[in-house]
XYZ file of C-alpha atoms in Angstrom:
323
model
C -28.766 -12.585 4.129
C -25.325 -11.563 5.089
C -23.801 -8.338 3.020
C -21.541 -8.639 0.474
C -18.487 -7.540 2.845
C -19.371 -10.566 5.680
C -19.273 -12.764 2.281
C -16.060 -11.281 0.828
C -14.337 -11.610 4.257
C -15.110 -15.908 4.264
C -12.691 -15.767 1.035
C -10.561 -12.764 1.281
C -8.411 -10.965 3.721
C -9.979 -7.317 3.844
C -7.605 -4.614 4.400
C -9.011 -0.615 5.317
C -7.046 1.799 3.009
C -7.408 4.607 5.264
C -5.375 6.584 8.097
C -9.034 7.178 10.058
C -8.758 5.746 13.242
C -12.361 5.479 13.975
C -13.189 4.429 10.444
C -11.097 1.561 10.788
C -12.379 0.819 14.640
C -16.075 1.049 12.967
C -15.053 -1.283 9.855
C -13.092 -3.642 11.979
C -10.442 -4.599 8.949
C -8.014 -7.543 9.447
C -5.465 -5.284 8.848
C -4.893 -1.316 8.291
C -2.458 0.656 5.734
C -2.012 3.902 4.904
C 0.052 6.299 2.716
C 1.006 10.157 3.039
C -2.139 11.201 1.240
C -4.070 9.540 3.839
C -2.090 10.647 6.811
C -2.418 14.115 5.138
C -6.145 13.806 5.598
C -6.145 12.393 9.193
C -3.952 14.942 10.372
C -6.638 17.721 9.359
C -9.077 15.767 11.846
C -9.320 17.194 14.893
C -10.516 13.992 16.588
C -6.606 13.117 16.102
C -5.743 16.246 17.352
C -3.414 14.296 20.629
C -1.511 12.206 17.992
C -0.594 15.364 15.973
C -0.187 17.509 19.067
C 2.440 14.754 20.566
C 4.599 14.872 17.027
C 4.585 18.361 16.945
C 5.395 19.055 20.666
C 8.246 16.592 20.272
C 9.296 18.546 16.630
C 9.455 21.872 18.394
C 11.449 20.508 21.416
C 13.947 19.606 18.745
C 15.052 23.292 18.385
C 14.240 24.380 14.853
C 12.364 23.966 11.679
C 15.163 22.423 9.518
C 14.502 19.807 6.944
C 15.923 17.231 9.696
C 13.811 18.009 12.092
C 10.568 18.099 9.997
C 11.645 15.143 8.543
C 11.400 13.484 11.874
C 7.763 15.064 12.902
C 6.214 13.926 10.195
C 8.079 10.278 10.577
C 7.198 10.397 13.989
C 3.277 11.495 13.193
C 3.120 8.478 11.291
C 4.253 6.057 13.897
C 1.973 7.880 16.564
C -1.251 6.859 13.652
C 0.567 3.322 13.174
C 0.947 2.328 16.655
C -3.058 3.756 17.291
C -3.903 1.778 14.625
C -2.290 -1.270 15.720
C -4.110 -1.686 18.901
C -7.516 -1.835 16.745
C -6.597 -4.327 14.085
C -5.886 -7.596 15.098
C -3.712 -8.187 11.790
C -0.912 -6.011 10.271
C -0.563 -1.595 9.974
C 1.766 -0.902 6.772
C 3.956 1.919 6.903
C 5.326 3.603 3.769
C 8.966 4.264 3.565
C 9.147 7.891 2.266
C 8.595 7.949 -1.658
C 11.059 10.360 -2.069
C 13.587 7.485 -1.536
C 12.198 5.106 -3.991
C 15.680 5.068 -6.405
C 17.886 4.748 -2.865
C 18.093 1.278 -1.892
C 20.616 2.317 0.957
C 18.122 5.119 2.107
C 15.343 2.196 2.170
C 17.172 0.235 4.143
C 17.717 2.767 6.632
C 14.310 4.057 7.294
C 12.264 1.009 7.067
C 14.803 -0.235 10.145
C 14.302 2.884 11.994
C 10.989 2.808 11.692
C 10.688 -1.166 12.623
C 12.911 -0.022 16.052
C 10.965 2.641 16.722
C 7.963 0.674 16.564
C 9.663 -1.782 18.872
C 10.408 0.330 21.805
C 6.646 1.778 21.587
C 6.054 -2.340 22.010
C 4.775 -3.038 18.543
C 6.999 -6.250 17.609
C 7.803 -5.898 14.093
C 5.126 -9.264 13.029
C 2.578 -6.810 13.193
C 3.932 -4.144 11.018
C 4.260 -4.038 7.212
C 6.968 -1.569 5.270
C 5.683 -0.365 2.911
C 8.287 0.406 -0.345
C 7.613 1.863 -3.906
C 8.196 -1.332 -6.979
C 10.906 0.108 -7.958
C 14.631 -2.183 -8.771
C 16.178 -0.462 -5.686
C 12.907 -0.670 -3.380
C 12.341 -4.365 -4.838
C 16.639 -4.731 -3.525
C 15.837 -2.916 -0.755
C 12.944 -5.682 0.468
C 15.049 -8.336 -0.556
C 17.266 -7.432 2.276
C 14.716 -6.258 4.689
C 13.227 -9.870 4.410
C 16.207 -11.660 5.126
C 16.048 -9.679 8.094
C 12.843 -10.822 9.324
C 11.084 -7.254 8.366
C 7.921 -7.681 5.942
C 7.593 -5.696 3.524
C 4.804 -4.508 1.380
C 5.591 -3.329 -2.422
C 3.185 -0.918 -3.394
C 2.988 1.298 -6.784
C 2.473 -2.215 -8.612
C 1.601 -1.992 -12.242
C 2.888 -5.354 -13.796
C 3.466 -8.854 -14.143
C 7.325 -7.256 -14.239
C 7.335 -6.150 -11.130
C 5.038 -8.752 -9.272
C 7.768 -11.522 -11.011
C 11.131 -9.199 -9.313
C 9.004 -9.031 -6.231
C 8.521 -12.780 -6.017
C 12.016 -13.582 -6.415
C 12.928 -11.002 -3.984
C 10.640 -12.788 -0.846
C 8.242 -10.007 -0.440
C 5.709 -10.761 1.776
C 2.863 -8.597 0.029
C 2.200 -6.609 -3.058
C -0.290 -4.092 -3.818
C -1.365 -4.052 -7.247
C -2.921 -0.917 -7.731
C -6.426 -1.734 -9.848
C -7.793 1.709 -10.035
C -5.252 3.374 -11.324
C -4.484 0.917 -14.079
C -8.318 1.157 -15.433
C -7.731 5.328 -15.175
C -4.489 5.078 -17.727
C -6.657 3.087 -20.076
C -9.754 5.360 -19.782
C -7.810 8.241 -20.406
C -6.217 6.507 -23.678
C -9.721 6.381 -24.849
C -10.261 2.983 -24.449
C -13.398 1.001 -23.490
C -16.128 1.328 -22.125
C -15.497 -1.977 -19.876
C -17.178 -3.863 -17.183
C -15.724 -5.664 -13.956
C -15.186 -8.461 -16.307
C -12.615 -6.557 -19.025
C -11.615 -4.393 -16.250
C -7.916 -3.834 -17.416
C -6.887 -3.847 -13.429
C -9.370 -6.534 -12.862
C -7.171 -8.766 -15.849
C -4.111 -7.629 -14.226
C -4.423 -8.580 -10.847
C -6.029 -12.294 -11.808
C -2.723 -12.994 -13.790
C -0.525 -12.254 -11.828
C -2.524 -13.882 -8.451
C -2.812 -17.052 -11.606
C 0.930 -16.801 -11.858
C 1.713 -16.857 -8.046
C -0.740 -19.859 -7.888
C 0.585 -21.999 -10.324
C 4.781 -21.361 -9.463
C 3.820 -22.276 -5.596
C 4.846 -18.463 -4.649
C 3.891 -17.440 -1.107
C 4.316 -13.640 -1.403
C 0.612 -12.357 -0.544
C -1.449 -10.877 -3.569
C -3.284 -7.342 -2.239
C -5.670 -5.769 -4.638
C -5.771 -1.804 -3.998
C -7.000 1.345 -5.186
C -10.512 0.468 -6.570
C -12.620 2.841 -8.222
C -15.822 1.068 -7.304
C -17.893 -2.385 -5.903
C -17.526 -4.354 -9.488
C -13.782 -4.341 -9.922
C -14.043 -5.310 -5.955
C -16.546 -8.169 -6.433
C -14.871 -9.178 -10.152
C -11.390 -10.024 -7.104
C -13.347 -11.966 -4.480
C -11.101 -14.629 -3.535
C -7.835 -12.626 -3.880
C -5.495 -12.941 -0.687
C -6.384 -9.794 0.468
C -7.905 -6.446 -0.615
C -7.345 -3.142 0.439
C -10.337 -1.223 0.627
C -11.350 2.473 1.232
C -14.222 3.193 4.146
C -16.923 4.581 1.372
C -16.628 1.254 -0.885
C -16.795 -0.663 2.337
C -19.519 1.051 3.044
C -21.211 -0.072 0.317
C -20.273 -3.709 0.349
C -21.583 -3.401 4.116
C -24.921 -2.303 2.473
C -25.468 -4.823 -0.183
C -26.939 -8.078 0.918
C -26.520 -9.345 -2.555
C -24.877 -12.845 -3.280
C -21.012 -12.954 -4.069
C -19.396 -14.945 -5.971
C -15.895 -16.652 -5.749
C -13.724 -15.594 -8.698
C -10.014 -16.353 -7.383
C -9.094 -19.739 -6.206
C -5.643 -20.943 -6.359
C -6.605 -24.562 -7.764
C -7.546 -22.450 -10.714
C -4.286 -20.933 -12.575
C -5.348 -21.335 -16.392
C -3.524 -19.146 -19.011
C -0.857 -18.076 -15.790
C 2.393 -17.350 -18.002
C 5.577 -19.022 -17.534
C 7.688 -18.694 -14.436
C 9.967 -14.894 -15.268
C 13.524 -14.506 -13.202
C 14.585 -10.980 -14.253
C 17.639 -9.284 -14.049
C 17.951 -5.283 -13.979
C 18.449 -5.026 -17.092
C 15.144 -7.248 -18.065
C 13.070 -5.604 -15.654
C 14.108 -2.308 -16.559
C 13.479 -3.072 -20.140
C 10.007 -5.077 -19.461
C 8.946 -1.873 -17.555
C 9.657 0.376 -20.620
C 7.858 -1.682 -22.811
C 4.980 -1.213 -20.335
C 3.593 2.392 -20.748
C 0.812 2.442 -18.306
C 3.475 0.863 -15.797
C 5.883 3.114 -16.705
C 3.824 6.186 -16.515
C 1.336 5.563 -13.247
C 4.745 4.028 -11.184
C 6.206 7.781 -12.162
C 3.473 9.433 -11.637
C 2.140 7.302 -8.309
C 5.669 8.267 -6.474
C 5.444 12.072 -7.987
C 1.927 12.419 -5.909
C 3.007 10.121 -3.005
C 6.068 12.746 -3.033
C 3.716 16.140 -3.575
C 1.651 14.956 -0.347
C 4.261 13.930 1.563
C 5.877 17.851 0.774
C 2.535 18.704 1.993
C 2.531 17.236 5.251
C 6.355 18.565 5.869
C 4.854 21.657 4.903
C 2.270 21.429 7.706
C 4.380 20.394 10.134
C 6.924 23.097 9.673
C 4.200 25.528 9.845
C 2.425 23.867 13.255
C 5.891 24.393 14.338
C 6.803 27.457 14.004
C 3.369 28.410 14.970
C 3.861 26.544 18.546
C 7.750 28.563 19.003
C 5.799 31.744 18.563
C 2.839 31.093 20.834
């Protein structure tokens, strides 16, 4: 009997959420992403001690520990872990735009293009990279440009029908609705218990895959951040889902049957088509308190890691000026 992973991967795209090189070469994902907390983590493994080594060496040839320059390592240390990455994978290797620029559309634009070139001359053409950008109106503006431009780009933080509608009309290519994280608001209001079935993430992510379905929208639908196998199982048939190496893991080990539970031929109770303005979105979002509050707080502790990593760096360098 094949596992419950071989059968999710005959319906669904499946994604490793996870900055571990030789997880992901062991897993053998379609495609790879990764954020600051999980770079954080890799870059505390010594097996990818050369790609740090080769960021930092680079950082202290630059002269100093300024913001700038750290800046740069750390951008730099997480091109060295994309463009590993990219030679395992066969698919796509997301790269998040710094979430301290998620209200600078301007900002967005710049870095997701300098990373896209930088990926280029290290001969990864952009079709096999992803930018990853906060759900926010500027980072939803910012992909609406970055598409036109032929750079895909991959809206994370994702909460709500709100901002899976703005992200449809702006031609993203992917978003990541984040499932976990939308069950941990309501659990923490007190509510439930629930099962995969009433799984308030779960509900989330079938309407709004039910309301891509039924308005003939291409942008890709990518479940993330699961807290376990049922909310997993409860999305079989979902474009794509982004899972971390213990949960697939566990899939791996369950020989269990799976059953379909998205198909596009089914879109009941999808709502209307939505066109939103700033204004509407803005407003639609504040009506939304677990939106409102895990998009805050989801780009607070993208931001606290990503201070953590600078911090790092700056340390590694200073370290290596001394030595």
């Amino acid at each position: 009997m094949p596992s419950k992973l071989d059968q999710l991967r005959t319906m669904t795209v499946v994604v490793s959420d996870t900055g571990d090189i030789e997880t992901v070469r062991r897993l053998k994902p379609q495609d790879c992403t990764t954020n600051p907390t999980l770079l954080l983590k890799a870059a505390e493994m010594s097996a990818y001690s050369s790609l740090v080594d080769e960021a930092l060496d680079w950082g202290t040839k630059q002269g100093g520990t300024s913001d700038a320059v750290v800046a740069a390592t750390c951008d730099r240390l997480a091109l060295n872990f994309g463009a590993e990455l990219s030679k395992i994978v066969p698919g796509r290797v997301s790269t998040e735009v710094n979430a301290d620029l998620s209200f600078d559309t301007e900002a967005t634009l710049a870095k997701a293009r300098s990373f896209i070139k930088a990926y280029e001359e290290r001969g990864v053409g952009r079709e096999r990279i992803l930018i990853k950008i906060a759900s926010t109106w500027e980072g939803i503006r910012a992909a609406e440009v970055l598409q036109k431009e032929g750079i895909d780009c991959n809206l994370t933080l994702l909460f709500s029908l709100a901002q899976a509608a703005a992200a449809a009309d702006a031609g993203a290519f992917l978003i990541s609705p984040f499932v976990g994280r939308i069950l941990d608001w309501h659990v923490k209001a007190g509510e439930g218990p629930f099962t995969p079935e009433t799984d308030p993430g779960v509900v989330s992510v079938r309407q709004i895959y039910a309301y891509y379905k039924k308005h003939g929208i291409s942008t890709v639908v990518m479940g993330a951040s699961f807290r376990n196998t049922g909310e997993i199982e409860a999305l079989a048939g979902c474009d794509r889902l982004t899972i971390g190496p213990s949960l697939l893991d566990q899939l791996a080990a369950d020989e269990g049957t799976l059953e379909r539970k998205l198909d596009p031929a089914n879109t009941e109770g999808a709502p209307e088509r939505l066109h939103l303005d700033e204004k509407a979105f803005r407003f639609a979002l504040n009506e939304d308190p677990m939106a409102t509050e895990k998009l805050s707080e989801g780009i607070r502790q993208f931001v606290r890691d990503l201070n953590s990593l600078r911090a790092l760096v700056a340390k590694r360098i200073e370290g290596a000026k001394a030595a």
